[in-house]
């Protein structure tokens, strides 16, 4: 049972899938691929959500064992609850980068998945994210949860990772930030134009930073931000970077930290790519908008480059595309060898 479809990025770690499978159901293609190994096995695939009503307690009771390979807590809690109700053993497995685990869950014999409290989602104060970042994650959350949605998504969406604490100390700054957001929404009217990357860059990396520099008291205790100038980076004056980058060229390239010039080039290019996609989707459906997906290379390029440019401004360590993917929304990139080991352990545990 799987609701997902196959994406290009799945091919380097989910070896049942091939290029011609892209956009097809993972569940159906996995069944077809497995039958090629053993045509005598009986497999029924469902391109569906495991929480759909058709997968009732009675449905779970029809199995001797249930094996989980889920990537979100909500679905894991649901399957755990259903297996407890059906009194069916559950093999709960998961991977996080280079580590993974397989846990046998059996009613009245072991603790269930919900028995231990899970980590709560981390949120960040809006003023820290928008005005005074001090860590790479602050810049990444700003790029992913704020700027991406303002430029390509639904501007009115509530950013779950950004917490708005309205009190006497920051009320005025929040009003300033709301005004900045309105200015950005107006700039969005130019999406798809040749100068859209320039307008966005000037707004968030020059004008907004110059406004922050007027906070003289704040910068007495920490290094002030350094505004960036579009024309300077375009001409390659600041930085000796090669200006070459690869958007999808393998793990080693993704683990390299881009130079300032490279980040600028990726920013401009990714804004153009995402703008083109956003306009195309809007033409087909007026209510359509883009949303960040860790496996969307255009979106990840944008977030990486944008977060790194902001990091440079605030004298924060810049990060590779691989590391940005790991930090964006607490996402842990999947690694093929880890998945293979855990899948093997899953099979062992079933016996």
mmCIF file of C-alpha atoms in Angstrom:
data_model
loop_
_atom_site.group_PDB
_atom_site.id
_atom_site.type_symbol
_atom_site.label_atom_id
_atom_site.label_comp_id
_atom_site.label_asym_id
_atom_site.label_seq_id
_atom_site.Cartn_x
_atom_site.Cartn_y
_atom_site.Cartn_z
ATOM 1 C CA UNK A 1 0.000 0.000 0.000
ATOM 2 C CA UNK A 2 1.574 3.288 -1.077
ATOM 3 C CA UNK A 3 0.079 6.601 -2.163
ATOM 4 C CA UNK A 4 3.342 7.877 -3.683
ATOM 5 C CA UNK A 5 4.324 7.958 -7.326
ATOM 6 C CA UNK A 6 7.877 7.450 -8.569
ATOM 7 C CA UNK A 7 10.090 10.522 -8.829
ATOM 8 C CA UNK A 8 13.440 10.865 -10.606
ATOM 9 C CA UNK A 9 15.278 11.185 -7.280
ATOM 10 C CA UNK A 10 13.946 7.765 -6.172
ATOM 11 C CA UNK A 11 15.986 5.944 -8.810
ATOM 12 C CA UNK A 12 19.315 6.230 -6.980
ATOM 13 C CA UNK A 13 18.092 4.428 -3.856
ATOM 14 C CA UNK A 14 14.953 2.440 -4.738
ATOM 15 C CA UNK A 15 16.347 -0.114 -7.144
ATOM 16 C CA UNK A 16 13.096 -1.734 -8.268
ATOM 17 C CA UNK A 17 12.338 1.447 -10.208
ATOM 18 C CA UNK A 18 13.681 2.575 -13.599
ATOM 19 C CA UNK A 19 13.452 5.774 -15.601
ATOM 20 C CA UNK A 20 10.407 4.623 -17.580
ATOM 21 C CA UNK A 21 8.541 4.133 -14.270
ATOM 22 C CA UNK A 22 8.630 7.856 -13.370
ATOM 23 C CA UNK A 23 5.194 9.219 -12.371
ATOM 24 C CA UNK A 24 3.758 5.705 -12.039
ATOM 25 C CA UNK A 25 2.430 4.207 -8.780
ATOM 26 C CA UNK A 26 5.201 2.921 -6.500
ATOM 27 C CA UNK A 27 2.967 0.125 -5.215
ATOM 28 C CA UNK A 28 1.966 -1.151 -8.655
ATOM 29 C CA UNK A 29 5.484 -0.947 -10.117
ATOM 30 C CA UNK A 30 6.976 -2.654 -7.037
ATOM 31 C CA UNK A 31 4.526 -5.520 -7.526
ATOM 32 C CA UNK A 32 5.371 -5.835 -11.233
ATOM 33 C CA UNK A 33 9.110 -5.754 -10.527
ATOM 34 C CA UNK A 34 8.877 -8.315 -7.712
ATOM 35 C CA UNK A 35 6.893 -10.717 -9.904
ATOM 36 C CA UNK A 36 9.758 -10.747 -12.387
ATOM 37 C CA UNK A 37 11.947 -12.226 -9.642
ATOM 38 C CA UNK A 38 9.330 -14.785 -8.607
ATOM 39 C CA UNK A 39 6.241 -15.137 -10.832
ATOM 40 C CA UNK A 40 4.687 -17.638 -8.385
ATOM 41 C CA UNK A 41 4.285 -15.204 -5.495
ATOM 42 C CA UNK A 42 0.864 -13.634 -4.896
ATOM 43 C CA UNK A 43 1.068 -9.849 -4.432
ATOM 44 C CA UNK A 44 -1.827 -7.389 -4.387
ATOM 45 C CA UNK A 45 -0.867 -3.724 -4.710
ATOM 46 C CA UNK A 46 -2.887 -0.676 -3.652
ATOM 47 C CA UNK A 47 -2.165 2.847 -4.877
ATOM 48 C CA UNK A 48 -3.883 4.363 -1.860
ATOM 49 C CA UNK A 49 -3.530 5.968 1.556
ATOM 50 C CA UNK A 50 -3.132 3.435 4.379
ATOM 51 C CA UNK A 51 -5.548 5.595 6.408
ATOM 52 C CA UNK A 52 -8.366 5.123 3.877
ATOM 53 C CA UNK A 53 -11.511 3.436 5.322
ATOM 54 C CA UNK A 54 -11.051 0.362 3.117
ATOM 55 C CA UNK A 55 -8.029 -0.593 5.252
ATOM 56 C CA UNK A 56 -10.076 -1.362 8.348
ATOM 57 C CA UNK A 57 -9.206 -3.433 11.411
ATOM 58 C CA UNK A 58 -10.760 -6.439 9.659
ATOM 59 C CA UNK A 59 -8.443 -5.870 6.693
ATOM 60 C CA UNK A 60 -5.417 -5.854 9.018
ATOM 61 C CA UNK A 61 -6.662 -9.089 10.625
ATOM 62 C CA UNK A 62 -6.304 -10.848 7.268
ATOM 63 C CA UNK A 63 -2.490 -10.821 7.589
ATOM 64 C CA UNK A 64 -0.056 -12.869 9.671
ATOM 65 C CA UNK A 65 2.361 -9.950 9.935
ATOM 66 C CA UNK A 66 2.511 -6.283 8.878
ATOM 67 C CA UNK A 67 5.733 -4.621 7.699
ATOM 68 C CA UNK A 68 6.039 -0.829 7.859
ATOM 69 C CA UNK A 69 8.259 1.360 5.688
ATOM 70 C CA UNK A 70 6.600 4.704 6.342
ATOM 71 C CA UNK A 71 8.193 8.149 6.315
ATOM 72 C CA UNK A 72 5.910 10.133 8.641
ATOM 73 C CA UNK A 73 4.810 9.866 12.262
ATOM 74 C CA UNK A 74 1.076 10.236 11.637
ATOM 75 C CA UNK A 75 0.904 7.176 9.385
ATOM 76 C CA UNK A 76 3.140 5.182 11.732
ATOM 77 C CA UNK A 77 0.885 5.921 14.695
ATOM 78 C CA UNK A 78 -2.145 4.871 12.633
ATOM 79 C CA UNK A 79 -0.704 1.515 11.518
ATOM 80 C CA UNK A 80 0.512 0.857 15.067
ATOM 81 C CA UNK A 81 -3.007 1.497 16.393
ATOM 82 C CA UNK A 82 -4.616 -0.751 13.781
ATOM 83 C CA UNK A 83 -2.183 -3.608 14.461
ATOM 84 C CA UNK A 84 -2.816 -3.298 18.200
ATOM 85 C CA UNK A 85 -6.574 -3.450 17.596
ATOM 86 C CA UNK A 86 -6.235 -6.393 15.200
ATOM 87 C CA UNK A 87 -3.676 -8.167 17.428
ATOM 88 C CA UNK A 88 -1.325 -8.604 14.461
ATOM 89 C CA UNK A 89 2.490 -8.390 14.866
ATOM 90 C CA UNK A 90 4.033 -5.255 13.345
ATOM 91 C CA UNK A 91 7.585 -4.863 12.058
ATOM 92 C CA UNK A 92 8.183 -1.142 12.422
ATOM 93 C CA UNK A 93 11.267 -0.059 10.483
ATOM 94 C CA UNK A 94 12.789 3.196 9.380
ATOM 95 C CA UNK A 95 16.002 4.851 8.274
ATOM 96 C CA UNK A 96 17.551 8.232 9.001
ATOM 97 C CA UNK A 97 20.569 8.851 6.823
ATOM 98 C CA UNK A 98 23.247 6.374 7.879
ATOM 99 C CA UNK A 99 21.259 4.856 10.759
ATOM 100 C CA UNK A 100 18.126 2.739 10.889
ATOM 101 C CA UNK A 101 16.132 0.378 13.055
ATOM 102 C CA UNK A 102 13.751 -2.554 12.977
ATOM 103 C CA UNK A 103 11.406 -2.992 15.942
ATOM 104 C CA UNK A 104 9.126 -5.975 16.514
ATOM 105 C CA UNK A 105 5.830 -4.787 17.997
ATOM 106 C CA UNK A 106 3.475 -7.440 19.353
ATOM 107 C CA UNK A 107 0.488 -6.762 21.583
ATOM 108 C CA UNK A 108 1.049 -7.633 25.263
ATOM 109 C CA UNK A 109 4.618 -8.770 24.523
ATOM 110 C CA UNK A 110 6.466 -5.563 23.613
ATOM 111 C CA UNK A 111 5.918 -1.832 23.834
ATOM 112 C CA UNK A 112 4.035 -0.292 20.923
ATOM 113 C CA UNK A 113 5.171 2.516 18.651
ATOM 114 C CA UNK A 114 3.127 5.087 20.591
ATOM 115 C CA UNK A 115 4.394 3.988 24.019
ATOM 116 C CA UNK A 116 7.357 6.360 23.884
ATOM 117 C CA UNK A 117 6.757 10.077 23.306
ATOM 118 C CA UNK A 118 8.119 11.208 19.931
ATOM 119 C CA UNK A 119 10.067 14.453 19.421
ATOM 120 C CA UNK A 120 7.827 17.449 18.840
ATOM 121 C CA UNK A 121 8.160 19.587 15.726
ATOM 122 C CA UNK A 122 10.622 22.420 16.264
ATOM 123 C CA UNK A 123 9.395 25.967 15.646
ATOM 124 C CA UNK A 124 11.387 29.198 15.460
ATOM 125 C CA UNK A 125 10.442 32.760 16.522
ATOM 126 C CA UNK A 126 9.477 34.879 13.524
ATOM 127 C CA UNK A 127 11.864 37.703 14.443
ATOM 128 C CA UNK A 128 14.805 35.290 14.630
ATOM 129 C CA UNK A 129 13.999 33.814 11.224
ATOM 130 C CA UNK A 130 13.199 37.095 9.498
ATOM 131 C CA UNK A 131 15.565 39.562 11.168
ATOM 132 C CA UNK A 132 18.323 38.096 13.349
ATOM 133 C CA UNK A 133 19.341 34.601 12.191
ATOM 134 C CA UNK A 134 22.373 33.089 13.895
ATOM 135 C CA UNK A 135 22.371 29.466 12.673
ATOM 136 C CA UNK A 136 22.197 27.773 9.254
ATOM 137 C CA UNK A 137 18.787 26.283 10.112
ATOM 138 C CA UNK A 138 17.382 29.803 10.599
ATOM 139 C CA UNK A 139 18.353 30.703 7.022
ATOM 140 C CA UNK A 140 17.045 27.406 5.645
ATOM 141 C CA UNK A 141 13.660 27.789 7.359
ATOM 142 C CA UNK A 142 13.473 31.372 6.047
ATOM 143 C CA UNK A 143 14.182 30.203 2.492
ATOM 144 C CA UNK A 144 11.847 27.182 2.599
ATOM 145 C CA UNK A 145 8.933 28.185 4.814
ATOM 146 C CA UNK A 146 8.808 31.912 4.075
ATOM 147 C CA UNK A 147 10.429 33.023 0.817
ATOM 148 C CA UNK A 148 9.533 29.989 -1.313
ATOM 149 C CA UNK A 149 5.830 30.239 -0.430
ATOM 150 C CA UNK A 150 5.809 34.011 -0.996
ATOM 151 C CA UNK A 151 7.344 33.717 -4.459
ATOM 152 C CA UNK A 152 5.905 30.474 -5.821
ATOM 153 C CA UNK A 153 3.410 29.033 -3.347
ATOM 154 C CA UNK A 154 0.379 30.332 -1.495
ATOM 155 C CA UNK A 155 1.466 33.506 0.347
ATOM 156 C CA UNK A 156 -1.324 33.221 2.921
ATOM 157 C CA UNK A 157 -0.254 29.720 3.997
ATOM 158 C CA UNK A 158 0.637 29.493 7.676
ATOM 159 C CA UNK A 159 4.318 28.662 8.033
ATOM 160 C CA UNK A 160 4.301 25.872 10.625
ATOM 161 C CA UNK A 161 7.995 26.207 11.410
ATOM 162 C CA UNK A 162 7.777 29.950 12.103
ATOM 163 C CA UNK A 163 6.149 30.931 15.377
ATOM 164 C CA UNK A 164 4.746 34.456 15.685
ATOM 165 C CA UNK A 165 5.308 35.690 19.250
ATOM 166 C CA UNK A 166 3.502 39.000 19.521
ATOM 167 C CA UNK A 167 4.640 40.937 22.580
ATOM 168 C CA UNK A 168 5.624 44.494 23.444
ATOM 169 C CA UNK A 169 9.262 43.941 22.520
ATOM 170 C CA UNK A 170 8.750 42.676 18.987
ATOM 171 C CA UNK A 171 5.277 43.943 18.012
ATOM 172 C CA UNK A 172 6.715 46.830 15.990
ATOM 173 C CA UNK A 173 9.185 44.580 14.193
ATOM 174 C CA UNK A 174 6.420 42.126 13.290
ATOM 175 C CA UNK A 175 4.505 45.026 11.745
ATOM 176 C CA UNK A 176 7.626 45.898 9.735
ATOM 177 C CA UNK A 177 7.926 42.282 8.615
ATOM 178 C CA UNK A 178 4.292 42.232 7.509
ATOM 179 C CA UNK A 179 4.965 45.349 5.455
ATOM 180 C CA UNK A 180 7.972 43.632 3.861
ATOM 181 C CA UNK A 181 5.773 40.659 2.994
ATOM 182 C CA UNK A 182 3.259 42.912 1.242
ATOM 183 C CA UNK A 183 6.094 44.434 -0.792
ATOM 184 C CA UNK A 184 7.213 40.930 -1.785
ATOM 185 C CA UNK A 185 3.674 39.992 -2.848
ATOM 186 C CA UNK A 186 3.666 43.034 -5.136
ATOM 187 C CA UNK A 187 6.999 41.950 -6.650
ATOM 188 C CA UNK A 188 5.445 38.555 -7.366
ATOM 189 C CA UNK A 189 3.288 40.253 -10.003
ATOM 190 C CA UNK A 190 6.442 40.307 -12.156
ATOM 191 C CA UNK A 191 6.886 36.510 -12.004
ATOM 192 C CA UNK A 192 8.177 35.142 -15.288
ATOM 193 C CA UNK A 193 9.675 38.448 -16.407
ATOM 194 C CA UNK A 194 13.387 38.695 -17.233
ATOM 195 C CA UNK A 195 14.076 40.897 -14.227
ATOM 196 C CA UNK A 196 12.116 38.833 -11.664
ATOM 197 C CA UNK A 197 15.303 37.304 -10.145
ATOM 198 C CA UNK A 198 16.784 40.816 -9.890
ATOM 199 C CA UNK A 199 13.684 42.272 -8.208
ATOM 200 C CA UNK A 200 13.567 39.454 -5.654
ATOM 201 C CA UNK A 201 17.315 39.601 -5.002
ATOM 202 C CA UNK A 202 17.333 43.378 -4.515
ATOM 203 C CA UNK A 203 14.367 43.179 -2.138
ATOM 204 C CA UNK A 204 15.560 40.395 0.178
ATOM 205 C CA UNK A 205 19.350 40.654 -0.030
ATOM 206 C CA UNK A 206 19.835 44.419 -0.398
ATOM 207 C CA UNK A 207 16.872 46.576 0.666
ATOM 208 C CA UNK A 208 15.675 44.442 3.599
ATOM 209 C CA UNK A 209 19.233 44.082 4.888
ATOM 210 C CA UNK A 210 19.827 47.832 4.664
ATOM 211 C CA UNK A 211 16.719 48.316 6.806
ATOM 212 C CA UNK A 212 18.103 45.934 9.413
ATOM 213 C CA UNK A 213 21.326 47.938 9.515
ATOM 214 C CA UNK A 214 19.371 50.851 10.994
ATOM 215 C CA UNK A 215 19.094 48.810 14.219
ATOM 216 C CA UNK A 216 22.301 50.248 15.607
ATOM 217 C CA UNK A 217 21.779 48.888 19.136
ATOM 218 C CA UNK A 218 21.432 45.301 17.899
ATOM 219 C CA UNK A 219 24.692 45.366 15.948
ATOM 220 C CA UNK A 220 26.722 46.678 18.880
ATOM 221 C CA UNK A 221 26.798 43.139 20.278
ATOM 222 C CA UNK A 222 27.101 41.131 17.061
ATOM 223 C CA UNK A 223 28.499 41.483 13.567
ATOM 224 C CA UNK A 224 26.171 43.520 11.350
ATOM 225 C CA UNK A 225 24.789 41.922 8.185
ATOM 226 C CA UNK A 226 26.475 42.652 4.839
ATOM 227 C CA UNK A 227 24.040 43.603 2.050
ATOM 228 C CA UNK A 228 24.679 41.984 -1.322
ATOM 229 C CA UNK A 229 24.511 43.824 -4.643
ATOM 230 C CA UNK A 230 23.134 41.990 -7.669
ATOM 231 C CA UNK A 231 25.382 43.698 -10.220
ATOM 232 C CA UNK A 232 28.504 43.035 -8.168
ATOM 233 C CA UNK A 233 27.829 39.308 -7.972
ATOM 234 C CA UNK A 234 26.690 39.156 -11.582
ATOM 235 C CA UNK A 235 30.071 40.548 -12.631
ATOM 236 C CA UNK A 236 31.917 38.180 -10.284
ATOM 237 C CA UNK A 237 33.714 40.943 -8.369
ATOM 238 C CA UNK A 238 33.348 39.563 -4.818
ATOM 239 C CA UNK A 239 34.206 35.954 -5.292
ATOM 240 C CA UNK A 240 36.626 33.778 -7.246
ATOM 241 C CA UNK A 241 34.156 30.882 -7.677
ATOM 242 C CA UNK A 242 34.034 29.112 -10.986
ATOM 243 C CA UNK A 243 30.387 29.909 -11.519
ATOM 244 C CA UNK A 244 29.835 26.289 -12.440
ATOM 245 C CA UNK A 245 27.362 24.124 -10.593
ATOM 246 C CA UNK A 246 25.503 20.898 -11.086
ATOM 247 C CA UNK A 247 21.861 20.626 -10.179
ATOM 248 C CA UNK A 248 21.659 16.866 -10.228
ATOM 249 C CA UNK A 249 25.089 15.347 -10.700
ATOM 250 C CA UNK A 250 25.487 12.852 -7.899
ATOM 251 C CA UNK A 251 26.250 12.651 -4.224
ATOM 252 C CA UNK A 252 29.797 14.016 -4.292
ATOM 253 C CA UNK A 253 28.746 17.192 -6.084
ATOM 254 C CA UNK A 254 25.774 17.627 -3.762
ATOM 255 C CA UNK A 255 28.098 17.417 -0.751
ATOM 256 C CA UNK A 256 30.286 20.266 -2.016
ATOM 257 C CA UNK A 257 29.612 23.752 -0.605
ATOM 258 C CA UNK A 258 29.069 26.201 -3.456
ATOM 259 C CA UNK A 259 31.010 29.459 -3.640
ATOM 260 C CA UNK A 260 29.175 32.772 -3.263
ATOM 261 C CA UNK A 261 29.192 33.268 -7.040
ATOM 262 C CA UNK A 262 27.865 29.753 -7.585
ATOM 263 C CA UNK A 263 25.058 30.337 -5.086
ATOM 264 C CA UNK A 264 24.160 33.529 -6.950
ATOM 265 C CA UNK A 265 24.069 31.691 -10.281
ATOM 266 C CA UNK A 266 21.920 28.879 -8.859
ATOM 267 C CA UNK A 267 19.581 31.425 -7.255
ATOM 268 C CA UNK A 268 18.981 33.238 -10.554
ATOM 269 C CA UNK A 269 18.594 30.023 -12.527
ATOM 270 C CA UNK A 270 16.275 28.317 -10.013
ATOM 271 C CA UNK A 271 14.039 31.410 -9.769
ATOM 272 C CA UNK A 272 13.639 31.313 -13.549
ATOM 273 C CA UNK A 273 12.905 27.570 -13.561
ATOM 274 C CA UNK A 274 10.374 27.766 -10.733
ATOM 275 C CA UNK A 275 8.721 30.863 -12.236
ATOM 276 C CA UNK A 276 8.211 29.039 -15.522
ATOM 277 C CA UNK A 277 6.673 26.054 -13.719
ATOM 278 C CA UNK A 278 4.441 28.238 -11.541
ATOM 279 C CA UNK A 279 3.072 30.105 -14.571
ATOM 280 C CA UNK A 280 2.447 26.866 -16.456
ATOM 281 C CA UNK A 281 0.514 25.339 -13.537
ATOM 282 C CA UNK A 282 -1.417 28.582 -13.053
ATOM 283 C CA UNK A 283 -2.458 28.533 -16.715
ATOM 284 C CA UNK A 284 -3.834 25.014 -16.308
ATOM 285 C CA UNK A 285 -5.423 25.675 -12.909
ATOM 286 C CA UNK A 286 -5.851 29.271 -11.579
ATOM 287 C CA UNK A 287 -5.762 27.981 -7.987
ATOM 288 C CA UNK A 288 -2.531 26.002 -8.446
ATOM 289 C CA UNK A 289 0.712 26.883 -6.673
ATOM 290 C CA UNK A 290 4.049 25.242 -5.997
ATOM 291 C CA UNK A 291 4.981 23.702 -2.658
ATOM 292 C CA UNK A 292 8.405 22.746 -1.353
ATOM 293 C CA UNK A 293 9.380 19.106 -1.812
ATOM 294 C CA UNK A 294 12.758 17.774 -0.730
ATOM 295 C CA UNK A 295 12.896 15.648 -3.894
ATOM 296 C CA UNK A 296 12.095 18.569 -6.205
ATOM 297 C CA UNK A 297 15.500 19.558 -7.535
ATOM 298 C CA UNK A 298 14.407 23.042 -8.631
ATOM 299 C CA UNK A 299 12.971 23.769 -5.181
ATOM 300 C CA UNK A 300 16.017 22.357 -3.382
ATOM 301 C CA UNK A 301 18.372 24.389 -5.598
ATOM 302 C CA UNK A 302 16.410 27.525 -4.709
ATOM 303 C CA UNK A 303 16.381 26.847 -0.968
ATOM 304 C CA UNK A 304 20.082 25.920 -0.892
ATOM 305 C CA UNK A 305 21.234 28.977 -2.843
ATOM 306 C CA UNK A 306 18.884 31.379 -1.056
ATOM 307 C CA UNK A 307 19.783 30.077 2.405
ATOM 308 C CA UNK A 308 23.505 30.282 1.604
ATOM 309 C CA UNK A 309 23.272 33.849 0.304
ATOM 310 C CA UNK A 310 21.483 34.831 3.511
ATOM 311 C CA UNK A 311 24.051 32.908 5.561
ATOM 312 C CA UNK A 312 26.846 34.870 3.894
ATOM 313 C CA UNK A 313 25.086 38.138 4.722
ATOM 314 C CA UNK A 314 24.867 37.241 8.431
ATOM 315 C CA UNK A 315 28.319 35.633 8.632
ATOM 316 C CA UNK A 316 26.868 32.146 9.130
ATOM 317 C CA UNK A 317 28.437 28.957 7.792
ATOM 318 C CA UNK A 318 27.161 28.031 4.322
ATOM 319 C CA UNK A 319 26.109 24.426 3.635
ATOM 320 C CA UNK A 320 26.089 21.891 0.815
ATOM 321 C CA UNK A 321 22.914 20.940 -1.005
ATOM 322 C CA UNK A 322 23.048 17.535 0.727
ATOM 323 C CA UNK A 323 23.168 19.144 4.188
ATOM 324 C CA UNK A 324 20.453 21.666 3.349
ATOM 325 C CA UNK A 325 18.211 18.783 2.282
ATOM 326 C CA UNK A 326 18.874 17.119 5.634
ATOM 327 C CA UNK A 327 18.036 20.241 7.634
ATOM 328 C CA UNK A 328 15.057 21.525 5.652
ATOM 329 C CA UNK A 329 12.096 20.629 7.834
ATOM 330 C CA UNK A 330 14.137 18.076 9.776
ATOM 331 C CA UNK A 331 14.430 15.939 6.653
ATOM 332 C CA UNK A 332 16.969 13.112 6.666
ATOM 333 C CA UNK A 333 18.080 12.161 3.135
ATOM 334 C CA UNK A 334 17.576 8.489 2.280
ATOM 335 C CA UNK A 335 20.693 6.420 1.576
ATOM 336 C CA UNK A 336 20.471 3.271 -0.536
ATOM 337 C CA UNK A 337 22.832 1.111 1.537
ATOM 338 C CA UNK A 338 21.026 1.932 4.785
ATOM 339 C CA UNK A 339 17.688 1.067 3.194
ATOM 340 C CA UNK A 340 19.087 -2.248 1.923
ATOM 341 C CA UNK A 341 20.463 -3.234 5.342
ATOM 342 C CA UNK A 342 17.217 -2.378 7.140
ATOM 343 C CA UNK A 343 15.159 -4.232 4.506
ATOM 344 C CA UNK A 344 17.336 -7.304 5.129
ATOM 345 C CA UNK A 345 16.907 -6.979 8.898
ATOM 346 C CA UNK A 346 13.167 -6.637 8.342
ATOM 347 C CA UNK A 347 13.091 -9.983 6.536
ATOM 348 C CA UNK A 348 15.177 -11.647 9.273
ATOM 349 C CA UNK A 349 12.881 -10.286 11.990
ATOM 350 C CA UNK A 350 9.810 -11.658 10.224
ATOM 351 C CA UNK A 351 11.069 -15.192 10.912
#
